[in-house]
Structures are given as C-alpha cells and as structure tokens.
PDB file of C-alpha atoms in Angstrom:
ATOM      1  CA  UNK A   1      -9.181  17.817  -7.507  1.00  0.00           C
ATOM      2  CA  UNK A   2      -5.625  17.973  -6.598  1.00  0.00           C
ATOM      3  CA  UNK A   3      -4.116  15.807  -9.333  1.00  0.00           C
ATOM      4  CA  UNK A   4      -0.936  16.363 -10.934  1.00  0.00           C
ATOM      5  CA  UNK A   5       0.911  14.518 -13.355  1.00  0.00           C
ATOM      6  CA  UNK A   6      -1.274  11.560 -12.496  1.00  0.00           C
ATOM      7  CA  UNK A   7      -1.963   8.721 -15.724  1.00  0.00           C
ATOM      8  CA  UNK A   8      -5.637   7.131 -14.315  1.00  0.00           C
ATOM      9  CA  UNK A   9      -7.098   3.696 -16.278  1.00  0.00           C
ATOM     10  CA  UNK A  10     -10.021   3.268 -17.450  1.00  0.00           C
ATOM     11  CA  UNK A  11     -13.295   3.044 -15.177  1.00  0.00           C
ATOM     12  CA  UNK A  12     -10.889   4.496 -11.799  1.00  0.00           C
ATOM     13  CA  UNK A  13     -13.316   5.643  -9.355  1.00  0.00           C
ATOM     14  CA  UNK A  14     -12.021   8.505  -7.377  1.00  0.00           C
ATOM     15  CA  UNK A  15     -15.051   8.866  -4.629  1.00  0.00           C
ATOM     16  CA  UNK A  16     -14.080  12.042  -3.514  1.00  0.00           C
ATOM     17  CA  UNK A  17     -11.884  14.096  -5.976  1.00  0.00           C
ATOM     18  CA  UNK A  18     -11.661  17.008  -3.639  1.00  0.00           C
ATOM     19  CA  UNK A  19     -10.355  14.995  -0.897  1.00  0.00           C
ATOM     20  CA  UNK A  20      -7.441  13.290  -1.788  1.00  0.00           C
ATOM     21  CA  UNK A  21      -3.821  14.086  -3.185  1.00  0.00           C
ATOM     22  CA  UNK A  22      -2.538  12.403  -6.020  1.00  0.00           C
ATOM     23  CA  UNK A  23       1.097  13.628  -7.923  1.00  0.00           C
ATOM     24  CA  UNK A  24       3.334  11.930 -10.075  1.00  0.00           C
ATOM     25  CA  UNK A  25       1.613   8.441  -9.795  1.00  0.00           C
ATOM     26  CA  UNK A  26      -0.606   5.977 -12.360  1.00  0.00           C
ATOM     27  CA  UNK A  27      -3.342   3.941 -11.366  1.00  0.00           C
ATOM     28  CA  UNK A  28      -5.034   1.329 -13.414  1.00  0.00           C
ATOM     29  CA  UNK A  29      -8.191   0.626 -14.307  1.00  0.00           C
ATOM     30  CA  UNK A  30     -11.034  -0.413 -12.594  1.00  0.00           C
ATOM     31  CA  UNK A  31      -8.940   0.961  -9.474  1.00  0.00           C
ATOM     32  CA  UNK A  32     -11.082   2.798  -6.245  1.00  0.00           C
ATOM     33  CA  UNK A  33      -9.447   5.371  -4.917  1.00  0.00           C
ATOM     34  CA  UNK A  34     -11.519   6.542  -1.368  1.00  0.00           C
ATOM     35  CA  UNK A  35     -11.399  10.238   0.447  1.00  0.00           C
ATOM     36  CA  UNK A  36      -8.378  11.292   2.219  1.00  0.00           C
ATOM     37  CA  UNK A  37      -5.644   9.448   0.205  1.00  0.00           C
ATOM     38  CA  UNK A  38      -2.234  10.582  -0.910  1.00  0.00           C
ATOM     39  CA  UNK A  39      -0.311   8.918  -3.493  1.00  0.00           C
ATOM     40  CA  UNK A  40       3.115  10.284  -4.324  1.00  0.00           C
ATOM     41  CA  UNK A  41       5.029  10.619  -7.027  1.00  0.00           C
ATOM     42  CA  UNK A  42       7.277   7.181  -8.329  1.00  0.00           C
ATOM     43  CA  UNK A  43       3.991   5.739  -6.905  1.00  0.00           C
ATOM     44  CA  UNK A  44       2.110   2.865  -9.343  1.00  0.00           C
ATOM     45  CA  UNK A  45      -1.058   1.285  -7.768  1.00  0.00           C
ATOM     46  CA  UNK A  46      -2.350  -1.842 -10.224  1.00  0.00           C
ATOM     47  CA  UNK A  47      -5.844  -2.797 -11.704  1.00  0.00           C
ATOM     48  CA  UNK A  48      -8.979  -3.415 -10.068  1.00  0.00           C
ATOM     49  CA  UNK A  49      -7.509  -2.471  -6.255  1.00  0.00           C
ATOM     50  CA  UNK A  50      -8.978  -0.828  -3.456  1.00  0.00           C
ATOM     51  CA  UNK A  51      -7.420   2.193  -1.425  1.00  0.00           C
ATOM     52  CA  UNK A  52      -8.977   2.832   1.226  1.00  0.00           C
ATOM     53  CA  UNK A  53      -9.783   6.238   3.151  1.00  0.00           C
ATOM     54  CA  UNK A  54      -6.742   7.787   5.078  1.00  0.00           C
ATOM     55  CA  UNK A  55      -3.879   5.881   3.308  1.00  0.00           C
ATOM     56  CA  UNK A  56      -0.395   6.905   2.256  1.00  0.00           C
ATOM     57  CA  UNK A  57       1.242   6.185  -0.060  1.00  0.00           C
ATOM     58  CA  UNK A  58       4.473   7.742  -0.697  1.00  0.00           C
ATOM     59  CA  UNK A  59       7.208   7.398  -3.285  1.00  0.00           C
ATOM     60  CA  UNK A  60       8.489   4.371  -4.313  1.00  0.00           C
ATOM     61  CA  UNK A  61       5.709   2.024  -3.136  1.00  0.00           C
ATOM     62  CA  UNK A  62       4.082  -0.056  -6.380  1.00  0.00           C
ATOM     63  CA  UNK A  63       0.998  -2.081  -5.588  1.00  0.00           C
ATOM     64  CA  UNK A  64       0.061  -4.472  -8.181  1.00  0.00           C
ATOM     65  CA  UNK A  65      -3.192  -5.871  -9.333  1.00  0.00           C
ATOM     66  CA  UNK A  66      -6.395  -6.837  -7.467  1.00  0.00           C
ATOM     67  CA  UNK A  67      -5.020  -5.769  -4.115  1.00  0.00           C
ATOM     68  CA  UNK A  68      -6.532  -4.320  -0.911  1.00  0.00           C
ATOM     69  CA  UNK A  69      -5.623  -1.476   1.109  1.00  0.00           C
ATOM     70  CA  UNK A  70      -7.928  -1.036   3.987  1.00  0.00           C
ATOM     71  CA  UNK A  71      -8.268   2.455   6.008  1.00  0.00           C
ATOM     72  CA  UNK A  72      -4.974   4.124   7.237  1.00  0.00           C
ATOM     73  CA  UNK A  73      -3.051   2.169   6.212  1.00  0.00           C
ATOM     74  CA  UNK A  74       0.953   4.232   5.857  1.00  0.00           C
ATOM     75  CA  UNK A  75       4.137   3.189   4.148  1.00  0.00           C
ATOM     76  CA  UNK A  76       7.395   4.781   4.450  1.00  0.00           C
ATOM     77  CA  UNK A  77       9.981   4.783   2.166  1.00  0.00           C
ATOM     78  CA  UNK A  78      13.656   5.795   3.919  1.00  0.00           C
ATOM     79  CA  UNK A  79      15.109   3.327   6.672  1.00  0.00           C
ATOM     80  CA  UNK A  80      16.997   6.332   8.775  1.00  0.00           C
ATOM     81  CA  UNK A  81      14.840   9.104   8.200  1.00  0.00           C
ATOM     82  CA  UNK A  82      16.201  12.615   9.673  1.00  0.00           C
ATOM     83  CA  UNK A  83      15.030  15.974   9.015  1.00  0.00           C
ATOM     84  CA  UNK A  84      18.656  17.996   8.529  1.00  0.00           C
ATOM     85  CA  UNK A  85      22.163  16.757   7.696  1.00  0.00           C
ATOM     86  CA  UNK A  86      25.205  16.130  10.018  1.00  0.00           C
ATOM     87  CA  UNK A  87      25.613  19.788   9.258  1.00  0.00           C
ATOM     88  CA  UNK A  88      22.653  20.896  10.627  1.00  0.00           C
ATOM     89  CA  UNK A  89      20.899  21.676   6.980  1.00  0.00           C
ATOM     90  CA  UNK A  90      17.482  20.940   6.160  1.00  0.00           C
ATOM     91  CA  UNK A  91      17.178  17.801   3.916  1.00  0.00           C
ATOM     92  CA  UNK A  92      16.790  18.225   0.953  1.00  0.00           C
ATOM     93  CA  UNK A  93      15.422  15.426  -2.226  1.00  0.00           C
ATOM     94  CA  UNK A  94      19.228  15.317  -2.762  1.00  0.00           C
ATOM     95  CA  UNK A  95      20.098  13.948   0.582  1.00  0.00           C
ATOM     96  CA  UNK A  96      18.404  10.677   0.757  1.00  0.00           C
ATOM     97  CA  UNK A  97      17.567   7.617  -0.989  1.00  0.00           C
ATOM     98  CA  UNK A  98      14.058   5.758  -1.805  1.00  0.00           C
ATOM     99  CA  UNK A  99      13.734   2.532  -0.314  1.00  0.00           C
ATOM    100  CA  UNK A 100      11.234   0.342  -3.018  1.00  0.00           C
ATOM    101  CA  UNK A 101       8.350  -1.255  -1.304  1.00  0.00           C
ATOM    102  CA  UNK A 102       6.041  -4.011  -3.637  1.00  0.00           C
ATOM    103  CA  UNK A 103       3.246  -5.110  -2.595  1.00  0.00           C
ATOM    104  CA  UNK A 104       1.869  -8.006  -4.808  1.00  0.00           C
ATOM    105  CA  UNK A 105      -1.515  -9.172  -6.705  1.00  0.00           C
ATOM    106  CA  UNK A 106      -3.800 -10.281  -4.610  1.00  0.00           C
ATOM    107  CA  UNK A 107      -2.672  -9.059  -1.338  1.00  0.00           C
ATOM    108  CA  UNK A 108      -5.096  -7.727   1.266  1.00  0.00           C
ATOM    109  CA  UNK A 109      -3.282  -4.669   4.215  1.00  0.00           C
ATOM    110  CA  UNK A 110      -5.474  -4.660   6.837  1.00  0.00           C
ATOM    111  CA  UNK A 111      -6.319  -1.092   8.620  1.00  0.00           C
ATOM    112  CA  UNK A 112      -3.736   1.245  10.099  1.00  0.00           C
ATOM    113  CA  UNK A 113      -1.165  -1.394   9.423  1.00  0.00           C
ATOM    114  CA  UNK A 114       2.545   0.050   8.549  1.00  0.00           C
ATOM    115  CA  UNK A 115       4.673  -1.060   5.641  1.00  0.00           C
ATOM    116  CA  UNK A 116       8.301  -0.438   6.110  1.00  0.00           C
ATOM    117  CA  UNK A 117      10.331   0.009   3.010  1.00  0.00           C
ATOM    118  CA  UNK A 118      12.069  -2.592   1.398  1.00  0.00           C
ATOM    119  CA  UNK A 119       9.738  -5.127   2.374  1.00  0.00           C
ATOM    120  CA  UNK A 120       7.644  -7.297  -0.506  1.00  0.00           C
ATOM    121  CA  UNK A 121       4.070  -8.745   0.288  1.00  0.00           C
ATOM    122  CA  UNK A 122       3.977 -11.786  -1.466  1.00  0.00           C
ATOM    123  CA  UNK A 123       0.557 -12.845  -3.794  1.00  0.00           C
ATOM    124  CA  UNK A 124      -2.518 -13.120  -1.869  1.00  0.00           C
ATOM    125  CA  UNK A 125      -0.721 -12.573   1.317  1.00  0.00           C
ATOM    126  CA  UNK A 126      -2.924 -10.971   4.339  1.00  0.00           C
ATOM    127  CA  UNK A 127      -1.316  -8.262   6.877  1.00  0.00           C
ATOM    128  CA  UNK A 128      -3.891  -8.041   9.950  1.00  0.00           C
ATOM    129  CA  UNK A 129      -4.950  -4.563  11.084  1.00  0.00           C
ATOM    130  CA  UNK A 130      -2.771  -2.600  13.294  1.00  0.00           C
ATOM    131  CA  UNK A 131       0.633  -5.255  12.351  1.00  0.00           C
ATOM    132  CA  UNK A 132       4.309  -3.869  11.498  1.00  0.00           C
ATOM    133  CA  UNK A 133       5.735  -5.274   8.725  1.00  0.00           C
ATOM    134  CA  UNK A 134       9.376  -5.168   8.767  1.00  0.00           C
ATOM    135  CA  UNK A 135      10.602  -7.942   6.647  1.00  0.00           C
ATOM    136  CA  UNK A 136       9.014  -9.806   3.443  1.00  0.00           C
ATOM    137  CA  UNK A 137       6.080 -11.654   3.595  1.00  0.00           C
ATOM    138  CA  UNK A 138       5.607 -14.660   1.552  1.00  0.00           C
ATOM    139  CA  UNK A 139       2.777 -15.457  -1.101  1.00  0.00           C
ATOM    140  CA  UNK A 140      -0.358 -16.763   1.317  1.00  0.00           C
ATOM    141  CA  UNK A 141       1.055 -16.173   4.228  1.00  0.00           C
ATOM    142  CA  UNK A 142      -1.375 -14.378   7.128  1.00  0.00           C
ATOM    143  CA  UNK A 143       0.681 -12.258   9.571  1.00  0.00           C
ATOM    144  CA  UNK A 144       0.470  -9.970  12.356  1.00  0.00           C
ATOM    145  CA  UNK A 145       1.756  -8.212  15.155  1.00  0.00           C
ATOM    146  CA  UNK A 146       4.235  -5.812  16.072  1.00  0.00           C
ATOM    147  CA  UNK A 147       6.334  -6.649  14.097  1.00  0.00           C
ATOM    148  CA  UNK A 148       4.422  -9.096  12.095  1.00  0.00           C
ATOM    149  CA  UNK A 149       5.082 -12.433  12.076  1.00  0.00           C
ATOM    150  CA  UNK A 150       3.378 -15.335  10.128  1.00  0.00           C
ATOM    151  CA  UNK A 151       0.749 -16.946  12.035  1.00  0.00           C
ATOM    152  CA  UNK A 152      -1.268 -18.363   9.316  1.00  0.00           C
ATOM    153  CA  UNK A 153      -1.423 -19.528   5.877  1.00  0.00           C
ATOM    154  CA  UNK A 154      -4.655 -18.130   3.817  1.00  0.00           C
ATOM    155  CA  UNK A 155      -5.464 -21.078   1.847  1.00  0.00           C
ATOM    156  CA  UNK A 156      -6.133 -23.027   4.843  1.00  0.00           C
ATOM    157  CA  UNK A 157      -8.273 -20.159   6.178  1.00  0.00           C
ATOM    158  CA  UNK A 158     -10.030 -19.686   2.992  1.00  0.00           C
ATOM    159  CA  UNK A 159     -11.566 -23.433   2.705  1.00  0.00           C
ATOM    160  CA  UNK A 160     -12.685 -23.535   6.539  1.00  0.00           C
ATOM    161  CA  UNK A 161     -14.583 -20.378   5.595  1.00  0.00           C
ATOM    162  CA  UNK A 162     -15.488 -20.355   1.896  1.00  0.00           C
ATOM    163  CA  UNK A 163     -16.967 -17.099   0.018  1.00  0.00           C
ATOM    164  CA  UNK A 164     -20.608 -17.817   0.092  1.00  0.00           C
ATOM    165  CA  UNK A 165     -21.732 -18.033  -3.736  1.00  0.00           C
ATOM    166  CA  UNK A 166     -24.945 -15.530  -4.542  1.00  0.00           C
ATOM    167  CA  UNK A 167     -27.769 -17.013  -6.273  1.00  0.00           C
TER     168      UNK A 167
END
C-alpha cells in the first residue's frame, strides 16, 4: 500500500490498499477511501466521507466531515499553472504557490466534476456531475454547468423527494 506519512482515524476503510496513493495527508474516521485515489500531501479529508474511485486530490484541498466525493472527481490547486519559468527552467516546489480549496460538511461532488482552487463549497451544497466550479458555492445551494452556476436550492429538493425511512 503506497502510504506515506499518512495519520488514518479510526474504522477508515481503504477498499483497495494497493490501488491508491496516499502521502502527507490525514483522514478521519469512519472515512472510505475507494481504488484509484490520490491524496496529496497538505491534504485533510474529514469523518465519515466518501472518496470515490479515480479522484484527486492534491495539496491544499481539506474536505470536512460527512461529505461526498463521487468517481473522478479532480481538484487543482495553482490558478496559472506552467511547467518551466520565464527562464525556461523546470518548476520547481519553490516556484509556485498553493491555492486552498474547502470543501464543507455535508457537501455532495458529483462525478468527474472539477474544483478549481480557491473556491469553498458551502454545507450540504450539491455540485452535479460533469460541472466546473470556479467560484464559491453557498451552503444548500445545487449547481451545475460549465462553469457552474446555482440552479437549485437542496432543501427544496430534499422535501419533494424525501429519503424513504427502512422499516
């Protein structure tokens, strides 16, 4: 299992360790980590959240409790990226700066969606499959597109279709 440097909660479910690549990053408890994941290092991923196959996550992203990332779903974390200087020199860690990315409790990212840095997803927010995000999203808000724009609210979507309670 390629882990290095990585602080895992209690009861994290990695499903398989062979398959992903974790450095430099916590996870909390209760926290499911599926195959083909990469979580980089300044990384912090909450309690009880989902990650699903084929995700990145790279540097500087924190994703707080209870939330959902569905399959493919990538971040980035630099606004300009470039591979070499003015100069013509590779880049190195020393030329460029982490952009923070939060993404809060309760939020769900839908499927092969992209987070641009700097952006917050508010509490309980949803991000549709496939959307852009390129500027904050507030708490309950639904959005989508490219780039994403809020076209619902999730409390209102919530009690025209409530979670069916098991008997």
């Amino acid at each position: 299992m390629p882990l290095n440097n990585v602080q895992l909660g209690d009861d994290t479910v990695i499903t398989h360790p062979d398959l992903v690549n974790l450095y430099g990053c916590s996870i909390g408890s209760g926290t499911k980590v599926g195959p083909f994941v990469e979580i980089q290092k300044n990384s912090a991923v909450g309690a009880r959240c989902k990650i699903s196959s084929h995700s990145f996550l790279c540097e500087g992203v924190t994703i707080e409790d209870e939330v959902f990332i569905g399959h493919g779903v990538m971040f980035t974390n630099e606004l300009f990226p470039r591979s070499t200087t003015p100069e013509g020199a590779l880049k190195t860690e020393a030329d460029w700066r982490v952009v923070p990315t939060r993404i809060c409790h309760g939020a769900s990212i839908g499927s092969n969606a992209t987070i641009i840095c700097g952006v917050t997803v508010g509490r309980f927010a949803l991000v549709g499959a496939g959307a852009v995000v390129t500027r904050d999203v507030p708490d309950y808000a639904i959005v989508a597109g490219v780039p994403a724009k809020v076209v619902s609210d999730v409390r209102e979507r919530e009690s025209l279709y409530p979670l069916q309670q098991q008997e």
